[in-house]
Tab-separated table of C-alpha atoms and ligand atoms in Angstrom:
chain	number	residue	atom	x	y	z
A	190	MET	CA	244.447	173.720	60.270
A	191	LEU	CA	242.339	176.375	61.938
A	192	ILE	CA	238.578	175.811	61.808
A	193	PHE	CA	236.507	178.964	62.160
A	194	LYS	CA	233.022	178.789	63.660
A	195	SER	CA	230.012	180.717	62.414
A	196	LEU	CA	227.930	182.819	64.794
A	197	SER	CA	225.239	180.132	64.879
A	198	GLU	CA	227.839	177.466	65.659
A	199	ILE	CA	229.161	179.623	68.489
A	200	GLU	CA	225.584	179.901	69.828
A	201	LEU	CA	225.352	176.098	69.882
A	202	MET	CA	228.723	175.879	71.612
A	203	ALA	CA	227.487	178.362	74.219
A	204	GLU	CA	224.436	176.165	74.870
A	205	GLY	CA	226.700	173.190	75.423
A	206	GLY	CA	229.115	175.292	77.451
A	207	HIS	CA	226.320	176.504	79.707
A	208	ARG	CA	225.310	172.910	80.401
A	209	LEU	CA	228.916	172.053	81.194
A	210	ALA	CA	229.255	175.001	83.581
A	211	ASN	CA	226.149	173.865	85.471
A	212	VAL	CA	227.409	170.281	85.767
A	213	LEU	CA	230.831	171.448	86.887
A	214	ARG	CA	229.287	173.659	89.568
A	215	ARG	CA	227.270	170.709	90.918
A	216	LEU	CA	230.405	168.563	90.962
A	217	ALA	CA	232.392	171.257	92.753
A	218	ASP	CA	229.648	171.437	95.424
A	219	GLU	CA	229.855	167.670	95.823
A	220	THR	CA	233.667	167.668	96.120
A	221	ARG	CA	234.327	167.314	99.829
A	222	ALA	CA	236.232	165.194	102.329
A	223	GLY	CA	234.971	161.592	102.484
A	224	VAL	CA	233.747	161.406	98.893
A	225	THR	CA	235.519	159.222	96.313
A	226	THR	CA	236.535	160.548	92.925
A	227	LYS	CA	234.595	157.635	91.366
A	228	HIS	CA	231.449	158.990	92.973
A	229	LEU	CA	232.116	162.345	91.296
A	230	ASP	CA	232.657	160.563	87.994
A	231	ARG	CA	229.319	158.742	88.197
A	232	LEU	CA	227.594	161.987	89.087
A	233	ALA	CA	229.269	163.734	86.142
A	234	TYR	CA	228.009	160.998	83.805
A	235	GLU	CA	224.430	161.270	85.102
A	236	LEU	CA	224.319	165.058	85.077
A	237	ILE	CA	225.722	165.342	81.562
A	238	HIS	CA	223.133	162.893	80.238
A	239	GLN	CA	220.353	164.677	82.156
A	240	SER	CA	221.381	167.918	80.465
A	241	GLY	CA	220.853	166.377	77.026
A	242	ALA	CA	224.574	166.185	76.236
A	243	LYS	CA	227.127	163.366	76.051
A	244	PRO	CA	230.431	162.957	77.914
A	245	ALA	CA	233.373	164.028	75.789
A	246	PHE	CA	236.234	162.312	77.571
A	247	LEU	CA	234.644	158.855	77.956
A	248	HIS	CA	236.224	156.537	75.340
A	249	TYR	CA	238.290	159.434	73.980
A	250	ARG	CA	241.770	158.432	72.890
A	251	PRO	CA	244.211	161.321	72.809
A	252	ALA	CA	247.076	161.159	70.329
A	253	GLY	CA	249.832	158.996	71.788
A	254	ALA	CA	247.698	157.465	74.548
A	255	ARG	CA	247.873	153.703	74.982
A	256	ARG	CA	244.118	153.318	75.386
A	257	ALA	CA	240.844	155.186	75.318
A	258	TYR	CA	239.981	157.123	78.455
A	259	PRO	CA	237.577	155.047	80.577
A	260	TYR	CA	235.853	157.824	82.580
A	261	THR	CA	233.652	160.882	82.145
A	262	LEU	CA	235.664	163.107	84.496
A	263	CYS	CA	239.320	163.832	85.091
A	264	ALA	CA	239.909	164.254	88.837
A	265	SER	CA	243.485	165.211	89.673
A	266	ILE	CA	244.568	165.470	93.304
A	267	ASN	CA	247.283	167.748	94.740
A	268	ASP	CA	250.504	167.140	92.771
A	269	VAL	CA	248.597	165.537	89.905
A	270	VAL	CA	248.114	168.275	87.330
A	271	VAL	CA	245.743	166.764	84.758
A	272	HIS	CA	244.200	163.531	83.452
A	273	GLY	CA	243.801	162.019	86.937
A	274	GLN	CA	241.544	158.975	86.689
A	275	PRO	CA	238.609	158.657	89.076
A	276	SER	CA	239.204	155.874	91.587
A	277	ASP	CA	238.349	154.685	95.091
A	278	TYR	CA	240.546	157.465	96.461
A	279	VAL	CA	238.704	159.185	99.302
A	280	ILE	CA	239.069	162.943	99.146
A	281	GLN	CA	240.806	164.351	102.234
A	282	ASP	CA	240.490	167.622	104.068
A	283	GLY	CA	243.134	169.963	102.624
A	284	ASP	CA	243.192	168.409	99.140
A	285	LEU	CA	243.311	170.420	95.945
A	286	VAL	CA	240.973	168.625	93.553
A	287	LYS	CA	241.096	169.568	89.894
A	288	LEU	CA	237.903	168.697	88.056
A	289	ASP	CA	238.313	168.720	84.279
A	290	LEU	CA	235.232	167.897	82.259
A	291	GLY	CA	234.078	167.964	78.666
A	292	LEU	CA	230.815	167.294	76.901
A	293	ILE	CA	229.389	167.058	73.403
A	294	TYR	CA	226.201	168.951	72.649
A	295	LYS	CA	224.718	169.021	69.149
A	296	LYS	CA	228.019	167.738	67.748
A	297	PHE	CA	230.125	170.456	69.404
A	298	TYR	CA	232.525	170.024	72.276
A	299	ALA	CA	232.887	172.164	75.392
A	300	ASP	CA	235.766	171.823	77.857
A	301	ALA	CA	236.264	173.429	81.268
A	302	ALA	CA	238.107	172.850	84.520
A	303	VAL	CA	238.093	174.150	88.082
A	304	THR	CA	240.231	173.570	91.146
A	305	VAL	CA	238.318	172.897	94.362
A	306	MET	CA	239.933	173.583	97.743
A	307	VAL	CA	238.623	170.964	100.154
A	308	GLY	CA	238.231	172.132	103.746
A	309	ASN	CA	241.319	173.606	105.359
A	310	VAL	CA	243.930	174.070	102.664
A	311	GLY	CA	247.265	175.707	103.389
A	312	PRO	CA	248.207	179.285	102.517
A	313	GLU	CA	250.436	178.266	99.595
A	314	ALA	CA	247.626	176.207	98.083
A	315	LYS	CA	245.229	179.139	98.418
A	316	LYS	CA	247.713	181.459	96.768
A	317	LEU	CA	248.308	178.964	93.955
A	318	VAL	CA	244.589	178.553	93.272
A	319	ALA	CA	244.047	182.316	93.266
A	320	ALA	CA	247.013	182.843	90.923
A	321	THR	CA	245.815	180.170	88.496
A	322	ALA	CA	242.325	181.680	88.386
A	323	GLU	CA	243.914	185.085	87.847
A	324	ALA	CA	246.089	183.661	85.047
A	325	LEU	CA	242.989	182.372	83.256
A	326	ALA	CA	241.267	185.747	83.595
A	327	ALA	CA	244.396	187.506	82.328
A	328	GLY	CA	244.620	185.164	79.325
A	329	ILE	CA	240.952	185.648	78.460
A	330	LYS	CA	241.369	189.418	78.681
A	331	GLU	CA	243.810	189.228	75.759
A	332	VAL	CA	241.228	187.565	73.518
A	333	LYS	CA	240.235	190.034	70.833
A	334	PRO	CA	240.777	190.365	67.107
A	335	GLY	CA	244.277	191.588	66.312
A	336	LYS	CA	245.856	190.122	69.449
A	337	THR	CA	247.806	186.879	69.160
A	338	LEU	CA	248.203	183.523	70.855
A	339	GLY	CA	251.507	184.864	72.172
A	340	ASP	CA	249.628	187.645	73.963
A	341	ILE	CA	247.493	185.048	75.756
A	342	GLY	CA	250.527	182.973	76.718
A	343	PHE	CA	252.438	186.034	77.834
A	344	ALA	CA	249.580	187.165	80.098
A	345	VAL	CA	249.217	183.707	81.669
A	346	GLY	CA	252.947	183.255	82.191
A	347	LYS	CA	253.316	186.708	83.676
A	348	VAL	CA	250.797	185.959	86.446
A	349	ALA	CA	252.635	182.712	87.261
A	350	GLU	CA	255.977	184.503	87.366
A	351	LYS	CA	254.725	187.396	89.485
A	352	ASN	CA	253.563	184.887	92.104
A	353	ASN	CA	256.754	182.784	91.961
A	354	PHE	CA	254.893	179.820	90.542
A	355	SER	CA	255.686	177.809	87.398
A	356	VAL	CA	253.717	176.927	84.324
A	357	ALA	CA	253.518	173.118	84.013
A	358	ASP	CA	255.822	172.061	81.161
A	359	GLY	CA	254.366	170.651	77.983
A	360	LEU	CA	250.686	171.001	78.925
A	361	THR	CA	248.666	173.372	76.791
A	362	GLY	CA	245.239	174.579	75.802
A	363	HIS	CA	243.823	173.998	72.356
A	364	GLY	CA	241.307	174.910	69.718
A	365	ILE	CA	237.933	173.219	70.132
A	366	GLY	CA	234.808	172.702	68.033
A	367	ARG	CA	233.517	169.550	66.360
A	368	ASN	CA	236.683	167.985	67.778
A	369	LEU	CA	237.866	168.088	71.370
A	370	HIS	CA	241.357	169.069	70.314
A	371	GLU	CA	241.838	171.284	67.272
A	372	ASP	CA	244.469	173.744	66.171
A	373	PRO	CA	245.878	175.981	67.435
A	374	THR	CA	247.914	174.950	70.472
A	375	VAL	CA	247.367	177.532	73.219
A	376	PHE	CA	250.569	177.815	75.221
A	377	ASN	CA	250.652	179.090	78.781
A	378	PHE	CA	253.731	181.165	78.033
A	379	GLY	CA	254.747	183.319	75.122
A	380	GLU	CA	255.902	186.642	73.824
A	381	ARG	CA	253.679	189.602	73.092
A	382	GLY	CA	252.645	189.735	69.459
A	383	ASP	CA	253.999	186.255	68.615
A	384	GLY	CA	252.104	183.414	67.039
A	385	GLU	CA	248.780	183.163	65.290
A	386	GLU	CA	246.639	186.265	65.141
A	387	LEU	CA	243.261	185.942	66.850
A	388	ARG	CA	240.316	186.298	64.493
A	389	PRO	CA	236.552	186.144	65.022
A	390	GLY	CA	235.278	182.575	64.809
A	391	MET	CA	238.226	180.988	66.568
A	392	VAL	CA	237.232	179.024	69.663
A	393	LEU	CA	239.918	178.220	72.215
A	394	ALA	CA	240.137	176.145	75.370
A	395	ILE	CA	242.377	178.326	77.520
A	396	GLU	CA	243.717	176.415	80.492
A	397	PRO	CA	246.524	177.607	82.743
A	398	MET	CA	248.095	174.777	84.760
A	399	LEU	CA	250.427	176.151	87.427
A	400	ALA	CA	252.739	174.411	89.862
A	401	ALA	CA	253.871	175.725	93.235
A	402	GLY	CA	257.374	174.339	92.605
A	403	ALA	CA	259.205	173.686	89.337
A	404	GLY	CA	257.252	173.191	86.129
A	405	ALA	CA	258.704	169.749	85.297
A	406	ILE	CA	256.100	167.015	85.070
A	407	LYS	CA	256.115	163.231	84.840
A	408	GLN	CA	253.570	160.748	83.612
A	409	ILE	CA	252.423	158.331	86.305
A	410	LYS	CA	250.898	154.909	86.035
A	411	ASP	CA	247.298	155.819	85.287
A	412	GLU	CA	248.703	158.016	82.469
A	413	SER	CA	247.990	161.209	84.406
A	414	TYR	CA	250.605	163.944	84.733
A	415	ALA	CA	252.039	164.981	88.100
A	416	THR	CA	254.674	167.514	89.081
A	417	ARG	CA	258.093	165.890	89.187
A	418	ASP	CA	258.988	167.543	92.491
A	419	GLY	CA	255.666	166.619	94.115
A	420	SER	CA	254.599	170.240	94.471
A	421	LEU	CA	250.953	171.257	94.347
A	422	SER	CA	249.295	172.236	91.115
A	423	ALA	CA	246.118	174.041	90.101
A	424	HIS	CA	244.133	174.242	86.863
A	425	PHE	CA	241.328	176.389	85.521
A	426	GLU	CA	239.861	176.268	82.037
A	427	HIS	CA	237.205	177.935	79.954
A	428	THR	CA	236.118	177.461	76.366
A	429	VAL	CA	236.285	180.932	74.830
A	430	ALA	CA	235.183	182.286	71.445
A	431	VAL	CA	236.935	185.158	69.706
A	432	THR	CA	234.235	187.629	68.590
A	433	GLU	CA	234.382	191.061	66.968
A	434	ASP	CA	233.871	192.519	70.459
A	435	GLY	CA	236.474	190.379	72.205
A	436	ALA	CA	236.190	187.240	74.300
A	437	ARG	CA	232.945	185.410	74.793
A	438	ILE	CA	233.278	182.782	77.514
A	439	LEU	CA	231.133	179.851	76.406
A	440	THR	CA	231.432	177.759	79.569
A	441	LEU	CA	229.446	180.054	81.871
B	678	MG	MG1	241.128	171.255	77.599
């Protein structure tokens, strides 16, 4: 079921989204060689609380998961695409670190992700990160009344294809509001004009996840998802409202 948000609800979501963007920027600055992902998680927890919001992922139990998520942040390294659990892992020069973070502000969720290139990353990694950022921008550009979810997916998939990268299988964006995950599912591939029509009041977490190799993924022991062939992956995400005038990015 689609849940449409009023203009005042979208304003609240933008306030939460702005807080999230600030926290994520601080975390990205702190993401460097020698730092553990647990350190980033603690910082995320503190910064979210300081902003007057609450962590969204902590204690969240996604459908089908064996247990509630025990951390504030998802920190996924290199071939790990999403849901990487913070640990004592020490970030290395050359790592691709995907920071995925959500918060709850005045009962509304915001969700965003960035990929940080640590130190000297290789040319393929740079190209992958640039393509994934471009895919997100291309998807957001499709957001306007009368376009469809298929238009978003088509735009994202096209950028992946043009760069000879793959869209990670089975991982999608989602509607968002008073719940972290709402309808609709936002696929990172699609056909022009297919799927649900975009209408003002819809709020979507658009999140391209690209792999340098094949798109097949596997679930590993901390329940995170990694590429099956071990190739690098990148991830960017914004929470975006559909307005009469087009996209309004709420996580800025
Ligand atoms: Mg998300």
